[in-house]
């Protein structure tokens, strides 16, 4: 039986966070035994926000190495750098012409990120930030995947990709498989440690607000110790009224694979210090072997080869898809 296909990626706009790991990467590692996975490092998406070139290079290498250190396997999955398969940008341009200003204007991520750029007072909003979803639609539709595993925050992007695919299939013939968003089984957003009403983001300007997958154990302990909670000293799962405490509980629950009820029972009659100690130790326990593997792989020829093989494999499929799209749209003069 042929395996169902999936595509997903992370933008190297900072070091991979605990949110990225628990939200998606942990599931990719489990999925790769069951699905045919196309996993890329979304460097072309990173430049939709202003980037320092040296930092970008560093982030890119860290995210790539972390994919493998977290357990992604080049023998099971197709893992590559987005810009190594230029068909993504070419199909992205085509998607650009097949989407509307109206639908792009409704994207909440554009509203959030453009507000961030504006408030910095240093840069203007790049046009690529507005058209970001069309490149993402190309990434998603290129490989005829069945599913796109994403965190809850990314659902809108999958919907626009589906809309564009349906529109193009109707206009130009059967071009794309219509994919489903696979909201990962934990279905939980990991929140900012200093403002638990907003999500933990790798591009955060406050290092205390996020745990990165490369933080040292003592940094992890100190960030969790300083995480915002409330003054009640009552460990209860209630995101509305206790977002900080609930966020810490969520992290622990995912890491230990336990339910809300089990978590509440675990901390019955305990205080916030106990909660924070347990959460910090659970993170350190998970992260230590990943960091050890990361140190082995960083700068290795082995990893370079994996990325090259992944790009070669992806490029073959992408080339065929782009040819078909161009033919059906009347862009190739030799073929019908
Ligand atoms: N805090 C989070 N909790 C759960 N899932 C998360 N994801 C991101 N943050 C959390 C999921 O990770 C995947 C990678 O997303 P991305 O890197 O392409 O962009 P993003 O969602 O914008 O991630 P960040 O960390 O917030 O980056 P910046 O700071 O650049 O905006 C996605 O599937 C996302 O759902």
Short mmCIF file of C-alpha atoms and ligand atoms in Angstrom, two decimals:
data_model
loop_
_atom_site.label_atom_id
_atom_site.label_comp_id
_atom_site.label_asym_id
_atom_site.label_seq_id
_atom_site.Cartn_x
_atom_site.Cartn_y
_atom_site.Cartn_z
CA UNK A 1 0.00 0.00 0.00
CA UNK A 2 1.36 3.44 -0.89
CA UNK A 3 1.95 5.70 2.07
CA UNK A 4 -0.06 8.90 2.54
CA UNK A 5 2.04 12.03 2.00
CA UNK A 6 2.73 15.05 4.20
CA UNK A 7 4.64 18.31 3.84
CA UNK A 8 5.77 20.72 6.54
CA UNK A 9 8.59 23.10 7.47
CA UNK A 10 9.96 25.61 9.93
CA UNK A 11 11.11 29.14 9.14
CA UNK A 12 14.70 29.83 10.27
CA UNK A 13 13.78 33.23 11.73
CA UNK A 14 15.44 32.31 15.03
CA UNK A 15 16.53 29.20 16.92
CA UNK A 16 13.88 26.48 17.04
CA UNK A 17 11.78 26.89 20.17
CA UNK A 18 10.19 24.43 22.53
CA UNK A 19 6.91 25.58 20.90
CA UNK A 20 8.08 24.50 17.42
CA UNK A 21 9.35 21.21 18.84
CA UNK A 22 6.27 20.26 20.86
CA UNK A 23 3.88 21.80 18.32
CA UNK A 24 5.20 20.04 15.22
CA UNK A 25 8.69 18.48 15.15
CA UNK A 26 7.96 15.85 17.80
CA UNK A 27 5.01 14.66 15.70
CA UNK A 28 7.00 14.64 12.45
CA UNK A 29 9.43 12.20 14.05
CA UNK A 30 6.56 9.89 14.95
CA UNK A 31 4.83 10.33 11.57
CA UNK A 32 7.85 9.42 9.45
CA UNK A 33 7.36 5.67 9.98
CA UNK A 34 3.83 5.86 8.67
CA UNK A 35 3.88 8.69 6.09
CA UNK A 36 5.95 9.81 3.12
CA UNK A 37 7.19 13.15 4.53
CA UNK A 38 8.55 16.23 2.71
CA UNK A 39 10.17 18.44 5.31
CA UNK A 40 11.93 21.66 4.37
CA UNK A 41 13.76 24.54 6.02
CA UNK A 42 11.74 27.57 4.95
CA UNK A 43 14.55 30.04 4.25
CA UNK A 44 12.59 31.83 1.51
CA UNK A 45 9.87 32.50 4.05
CA UNK A 46 12.40 33.85 6.55
CA UNK A 47 13.27 36.77 4.27
CA UNK A 48 9.70 38.03 4.29
CA UNK A 49 10.77 39.72 7.53
CA UNK A 50 13.93 41.85 7.73
CA UNK A 51 16.93 39.57 8.45
CA UNK A 52 20.58 40.06 9.26
CA UNK A 53 22.43 37.82 6.78
CA UNK A 54 24.91 36.32 9.27
CA UNK A 55 22.17 35.62 11.79
CA UNK A 56 20.05 34.04 9.07
CA UNK A 57 22.92 31.75 8.04
CA UNK A 58 23.40 30.73 11.67
CA UNK A 59 19.68 30.14 12.26
CA UNK A 60 19.42 28.14 9.09
CA UNK A 61 22.21 25.82 10.08
CA UNK A 62 20.85 25.43 13.59
CA UNK A 63 17.34 24.60 12.43
CA UNK A 64 18.65 22.11 9.83
CA UNK A 65 20.87 20.39 12.39
CA UNK A 66 18.05 20.34 14.93
CA UNK A 67 15.70 18.59 12.48
CA UNK A 68 18.10 15.65 12.40
CA UNK A 69 19.08 15.89 16.07
CA UNK A 70 15.40 15.71 17.03
CA UNK A 71 15.10 12.45 15.13
CA UNK A 72 14.23 13.26 11.52
CA UNK A 73 15.77 10.58 9.35
CA UNK A 74 17.02 11.24 5.80
CA UNK A 75 16.46 7.57 4.94
CA UNK A 76 12.78 7.81 5.75
CA UNK A 77 11.88 11.41 4.84
CA UNK A 78 12.77 13.93 2.11
CA UNK A 79 14.46 16.77 4.01
CA UNK A 80 15.76 19.85 2.16
CA UNK A 81 16.42 23.56 2.08
CA UNK A 82 13.54 25.39 0.38
CA UNK A 83 15.80 27.56 -1.81
CA UNK A 84 17.60 24.45 -3.12
CA UNK A 85 14.38 23.58 -4.94
CA UNK A 86 13.73 26.78 -6.88
CA UNK A 87 10.48 25.38 -8.29
CA UNK A 88 8.94 26.48 -4.96
CA UNK A 89 9.56 30.13 -5.86
CA UNK A 90 8.40 29.61 -9.46
CA UNK A 91 5.17 27.95 -8.41
CA UNK A 92 4.84 30.61 -5.70
CA UNK A 93 4.82 33.29 -8.40
CA UNK A 94 2.08 31.45 -10.25
CA UNK A 95 0.05 31.14 -7.02
CA UNK A 96 0.57 34.87 -6.55
CA UNK A 97 -1.26 35.51 -9.78
CA UNK A 98 -4.07 33.13 -8.81
CA UNK A 99 -4.86 34.62 -5.39
CA UNK A 100 -6.64 37.85 -4.58
CA UNK A 101 -5.76 40.96 -2.58
CA UNK A 102 -8.95 40.37 -0.56
CA UNK A 103 -8.04 36.88 0.64
CA UNK A 104 -4.44 37.85 1.40
CA UNK A 105 -5.62 40.89 3.38
CA UNK A 106 -7.60 38.64 5.71
CA UNK A 107 -4.56 36.69 6.94
CA UNK A 108 -4.06 37.29 10.65
CA UNK A 109 -0.35 36.46 10.47
CA UNK A 110 0.17 39.33 8.03
CA UNK A 111 -1.64 41.69 10.37
CA UNK A 112 0.48 40.57 13.37
CA UNK A 113 3.83 40.54 11.60
CA UNK A 114 3.34 43.80 9.69
CA UNK A 115 2.41 45.48 12.98
CA UNK A 116 5.70 44.15 14.42
CA UNK A 117 7.73 45.60 11.52
CA UNK A 118 5.92 48.94 11.77
CA UNK A 119 6.38 49.21 15.51
CA UNK A 120 10.16 48.66 15.14
CA UNK A 121 10.18 52.04 13.37
CA UNK A 122 13.26 50.92 11.42
CA UNK A 123 11.90 49.10 8.39
CA UNK A 124 9.01 49.24 5.93
CA UNK A 125 6.70 46.26 5.46
CA UNK A 126 8.13 43.95 2.75
CA UNK A 127 5.67 43.06 -0.05
CA UNK A 128 6.75 39.43 0.43
CA UNK A 129 5.16 39.44 3.87
CA UNK A 130 1.82 40.15 2.24
CA UNK A 131 2.23 37.45 -0.42
CA UNK A 132 3.78 34.91 2.00
CA UNK A 133 0.68 32.63 1.86
CA UNK A 134 1.10 32.17 -1.91
CA UNK A 135 4.62 30.79 -1.48
CA UNK A 136 3.31 28.63 1.32
CA UNK A 137 0.53 27.42 -1.00
CA UNK A 138 3.25 26.41 -3.51
CA UNK A 139 5.16 24.53 -0.78
CA UNK A 140 2.02 22.70 0.23
CA UNK A 141 0.63 21.88 -3.23
CA UNK A 142 3.90 20.92 -4.95
CA UNK A 143 4.05 17.32 -3.68
CA UNK A 144 0.36 16.29 -3.89
CA UNK A 145 0.28 15.64 -0.19
CA UNK A 146 -2.72 14.39 1.73
CA UNK A 147 -1.95 16.21 4.98
CA UNK A 148 -0.10 19.23 6.33
CA UNK A 149 0.74 18.80 10.00
CA UNK A 150 0.75 22.24 11.63
CA UNK A 151 0.09 23.92 14.94
CA UNK A 152 -3.38 25.48 15.45
CA UNK A 153 -1.98 28.94 14.63
CA UNK A 154 -1.28 27.94 11.00
CA UNK A 155 -4.73 26.65 10.01
CA UNK A 156 -5.61 29.77 8.01
CA UNK A 157 -2.60 29.23 5.74
CA UNK A 158 -3.74 25.73 4.84
CA UNK A 159 -7.21 27.01 4.09
CA UNK A 160 -5.94 29.59 1.60
CA UNK A 161 -3.76 26.93 -0.09
CA UNK A 162 -6.83 24.70 -0.45
CA UNK A 163 -8.88 27.58 -1.88
CA UNK A 164 -6.20 28.38 -4.47
CA UNK A 165 -5.88 24.68 -5.42
CA UNK A 166 -9.63 24.27 -5.89
CA UNK A 167 -9.79 27.46 -7.95
CA UNK A 168 -6.87 26.38 -10.18
CA UNK A 169 -8.17 22.81 -10.59
CA UNK A 170 -11.51 24.24 -11.79
CA UNK A 171 -9.85 26.63 -14.19
CA UNK A 172 -6.96 24.60 -15.58
CA UNK A 173 -7.81 20.92 -15.04
CA UNK A 174 -6.72 18.49 -12.38
CA UNK A 175 -3.46 19.98 -11.10
CA UNK A 176 -3.34 19.53 -7.35
CA UNK A 177 -4.42 17.14 -4.61
CA UNK A 178 -6.46 19.09 -2.05
CA UNK A 179 -4.65 18.62 1.28
CA UNK A 180 -6.13 18.58 4.79
CA UNK A 181 -4.62 20.40 7.76
CA UNK A 182 -3.63 17.85 10.34
CA UNK A 183 -3.77 19.70 13.60
CA UNK A 184 -1.32 17.74 15.68
CA UNK A 185 -2.73 15.46 18.30
CA UNK A 186 -1.67 17.64 21.21
CA UNK A 187 -3.42 20.56 19.51
CA UNK A 188 -1.78 22.90 21.97
CA UNK A 189 -0.04 26.20 21.48
CA UNK A 190 2.97 26.73 23.75
CA UNK A 191 2.80 30.25 25.11
CA UNK A 192 5.34 32.98 25.81
CA UNK A 193 6.79 32.56 29.31
CA UNK A 194 6.61 36.28 30.08
CA UNK A 195 3.24 36.98 28.44
CA UNK A 196 1.30 33.70 28.42
CA UNK A 197 -1.55 35.21 26.39
CA UNK A 198 0.64 35.21 23.26
CA UNK A 199 2.38 32.28 21.59
CA UNK A 200 6.03 31.44 22.14
CA UNK A 201 7.82 32.64 18.98
CA UNK A 202 11.41 32.09 17.94
CA UNK A 203 11.73 35.69 16.71
CA UNK A 204 10.75 37.06 20.15
CA UNK A 205 12.97 39.94 21.24
CA UNK A 206 12.85 38.85 24.89
CA UNK A 207 15.08 35.77 25.39
CA UNK A 208 13.46 35.12 28.80
CA UNK A 209 10.11 34.62 27.08
CA UNK A 210 11.15 31.56 25.10
CA UNK A 211 12.96 28.26 25.57
CA UNK A 212 15.07 27.40 22.56
CA UNK A 213 16.15 23.87 21.75
CA UNK A 214 19.75 24.98 22.29
CA UNK A 215 19.32 26.56 25.75
CA UNK A 216 21.63 25.15 28.41
CA UNK A 217 20.03 23.31 31.40
CA UNK A 218 20.77 26.23 33.75
CA UNK A 219 19.14 28.70 31.33
CA UNK A 220 16.08 26.47 31.07
CA UNK A 221 15.78 26.25 34.86
CA UNK A 222 16.16 29.99 35.29
CA UNK A 223 13.65 30.86 32.51
CA UNK A 224 11.04 28.48 33.91
CA UNK A 225 11.66 29.82 37.43
CA UNK A 226 11.01 33.37 36.13
CA UNK A 227 7.92 32.36 34.07
CA UNK A 228 4.88 34.51 34.77
CA UNK A 229 2.14 32.71 36.76
CA UNK A 230 -0.33 34.39 39.17
CA UNK A 231 -0.59 35.04 42.90
CA UNK A 232 -3.09 32.25 43.73
CA UNK A 233 -0.57 29.44 44.24
CA UNK A 234 -3.23 27.00 43.02
CA UNK A 235 -2.26 24.48 40.32
CA UNK A 236 -5.35 24.17 38.15
CA UNK A 237 -5.86 23.71 34.39
CA UNK A 238 -7.71 26.88 33.41
CA UNK A 239 -6.27 28.77 30.46
CA UNK A 240 -8.77 31.65 30.63
CA UNK A 241 -7.95 32.61 34.22
CA UNK A 242 -4.54 31.02 34.74
CA UNK A 243 -2.70 31.14 31.37
CA UNK A 244 0.81 31.02 32.86
CA UNK A 245 0.15 27.99 35.07
CA UNK A 246 -1.81 26.22 32.32
CA UNK A 247 1.02 26.79 29.84
CA UNK A 248 3.52 25.16 32.21
CA UNK A 249 1.10 22.28 32.78
CA UNK A 250 0.71 21.83 29.01
CA UNK A 251 4.46 21.59 28.51
CA UNK A 252 4.72 18.91 31.19
CA UNK A 253 1.65 17.03 29.94
CA UNK A 254 3.02 16.76 26.40
CA UNK A 255 6.48 15.77 27.57
CA UNK A 256 5.16 13.10 29.92
CA UNK A 257 2.22 12.03 27.74
CA UNK A 258 -0.35 12.55 30.52
CA UNK A 259 -3.86 14.06 30.68
CA UNK A 260 -5.08 17.25 32.45
CA UNK A 261 -6.63 15.14 35.20
CA UNK A 262 -3.40 13.20 35.74
CA UNK A 263 -1.45 16.47 35.81
CA UNK A 264 -3.80 18.08 38.34
CA UNK A 265 -3.62 14.95 40.51
CA UNK A 266 0.20 14.98 40.25
CA UNK A 267 0.35 18.51 41.66
CA UNK A 268 -2.46 18.19 44.18
CA UNK A 269 -1.41 20.07 47.34
CA UNK A 270 1.82 21.24 45.72
CA UNK A 271 2.94 24.80 45.04
CA UNK A 272 4.26 26.78 42.05
CA UNK A 273 7.86 26.03 42.98
CA UNK A 274 7.13 22.29 42.67
CA UNK A 275 5.36 22.88 39.36
CA UNK A 276 8.25 24.88 37.95
CA UNK A 277 10.89 22.42 39.21
CA UNK A 278 9.06 19.49 37.59
CA UNK A 279 8.56 21.32 34.29
CA UNK A 280 12.19 22.47 34.10
CA UNK A 281 13.50 18.96 34.82
CA UNK A 282 11.17 17.41 32.23
CA UNK A 283 12.47 19.83 29.58
CA UNK A 284 16.12 19.23 30.52
CA UNK A 285 15.59 15.47 30.38
CA UNK A 286 14.06 15.70 26.88
CA UNK A 287 16.55 18.23 25.50
CA UNK A 288 19.88 16.75 26.71
CA UNK A 289 20.10 13.82 24.23
CA UNK A 290 18.90 16.11 21.40
CA UNK A 291 21.68 18.60 22.15
CA UNK A 292 24.28 15.82 22.33
CA UNK A 293 23.27 14.62 18.88
CA UNK A 294 23.19 18.23 17.65
CA UNK A 295 26.84 18.68 18.66
CA UNK A 296 27.82 15.54 16.75
CA UNK A 297 26.00 16.58 13.58
CA UNK A 298 26.80 20.31 13.39
CA UNK A 299 29.48 20.82 10.68
CA UNK A 300 29.29 17.16 9.64
CA UNK A 301 29.66 16.18 5.97
CA UNK A 302 27.01 13.56 6.63
CA UNK A 303 24.37 16.21 7.20
CA UNK A 304 25.35 18.20 4.12
CA UNK A 305 24.92 15.04 2.08
CA UNK A 306 21.48 14.32 3.57
CA UNK A 307 20.30 17.81 2.61
CA UNK A 308 21.72 17.49 -0.89
CA UNK A 309 20.06 14.11 -1.43
CA UNK A 310 16.78 15.49 -0.09
CA UNK A 311 16.91 18.46 -2.47
CA UNK A 312 17.69 16.21 -5.47
CA UNK A 313 14.74 13.98 -4.70
CA UNK A 314 12.34 16.89 -4.10
CA UNK A 315 13.52 18.73 -7.23
CA UNK A 316 12.59 15.82 -9.52
CA UNK A 317 9.01 15.82 -8.26
CA UNK A 318 8.79 19.62 -8.21
CA UNK A 319 10.07 19.93 -11.79
CA UNK A 320 7.36 17.58 -13.07
CA UNK A 321 4.65 19.40 -11.17
CA UNK A 322 5.76 22.80 -12.44
CA UNK A 323 5.84 21.55 -16.03
CA UNK A 324 2.31 20.25 -15.70
CA UNK A 325 1.06 23.54 -14.21
CA UNK A 326 2.80 25.56 -16.94
CA UNK A 327 1.42 23.33 -19.70
CA UNK A 328 -2.13 23.52 -18.42
CA UNK A 329 -1.94 27.28 -17.99
CA UNK A 330 -0.69 27.91 -21.54
CA UNK A 331 2.79 28.94 -20.47
CA UNK A 332 4.73 26.46 -22.63
CA UNK A 333 4.60 27.16 -26.36
CA UNK A 334 5.80 23.72 -27.46
CA UNK A 335 3.29 21.63 -25.55
CA UNK A 336 -0.42 21.67 -25.01
N1 LIG B 1 4.29 28.31 20.30
C1 LIG B 1 3.95 27.34 19.47
N2 LIG B 1 3.21 26.31 19.91
C2 LIG B 1 2.86 25.29 19.06
N3 LIG B 1 3.22 25.25 17.76
C3 LIG B 1 3.96 26.26 17.28
N4 LIG B 1 4.47 26.54 16.07
C4 LIG B 1 5.15 27.70 16.11
N5 LIG B 1 5.10 28.22 17.36
C5 LIG B 1 4.36 27.35 18.10
C6 LIG B 1 4.34 25.67 14.91
O1 LIG B 1 5.66 25.48 14.39
C7 LIG B 1 5.60 25.38 12.96
C8 LIG B 1 6.70 26.22 12.38
O2 LIG B 1 6.30 27.49 12.12
P1 LIG B 1 7.19 28.56 11.41
O3 LIG B 1 8.56 28.52 11.91
O4 LIG B 1 7.10 28.44 9.94
O5 LIG B 1 6.48 29.89 11.76
P2 LIG B 1 5.75 30.39 12.99
O6 LIG B 1 4.49 29.61 13.25
O7 LIG B 1 5.57 31.83 12.76
O8 LIG B 1 6.75 30.09 14.17
P3 LIG B 1 7.36 31.09 15.21
O9 LIG B 1 8.23 30.30 16.13
O10 LIG B 1 6.27 31.90 15.84
O11 LIG B 1 8.28 31.98 14.30
P4 LIG B 1 8.33 33.55 14.10
O12 LIG B 1 8.78 34.12 15.38
O13 LIG B 1 9.29 33.77 12.99
O14 LIG B 1 6.93 33.98 13.74
C9 LIG B 1 4.19 25.78 12.55
O15 LIG B 1 3.49 24.62 12.14
C10 LIG B 1 3.58 26.36 13.79
O16 LIG B 1 2.21 26.06 13.88
#
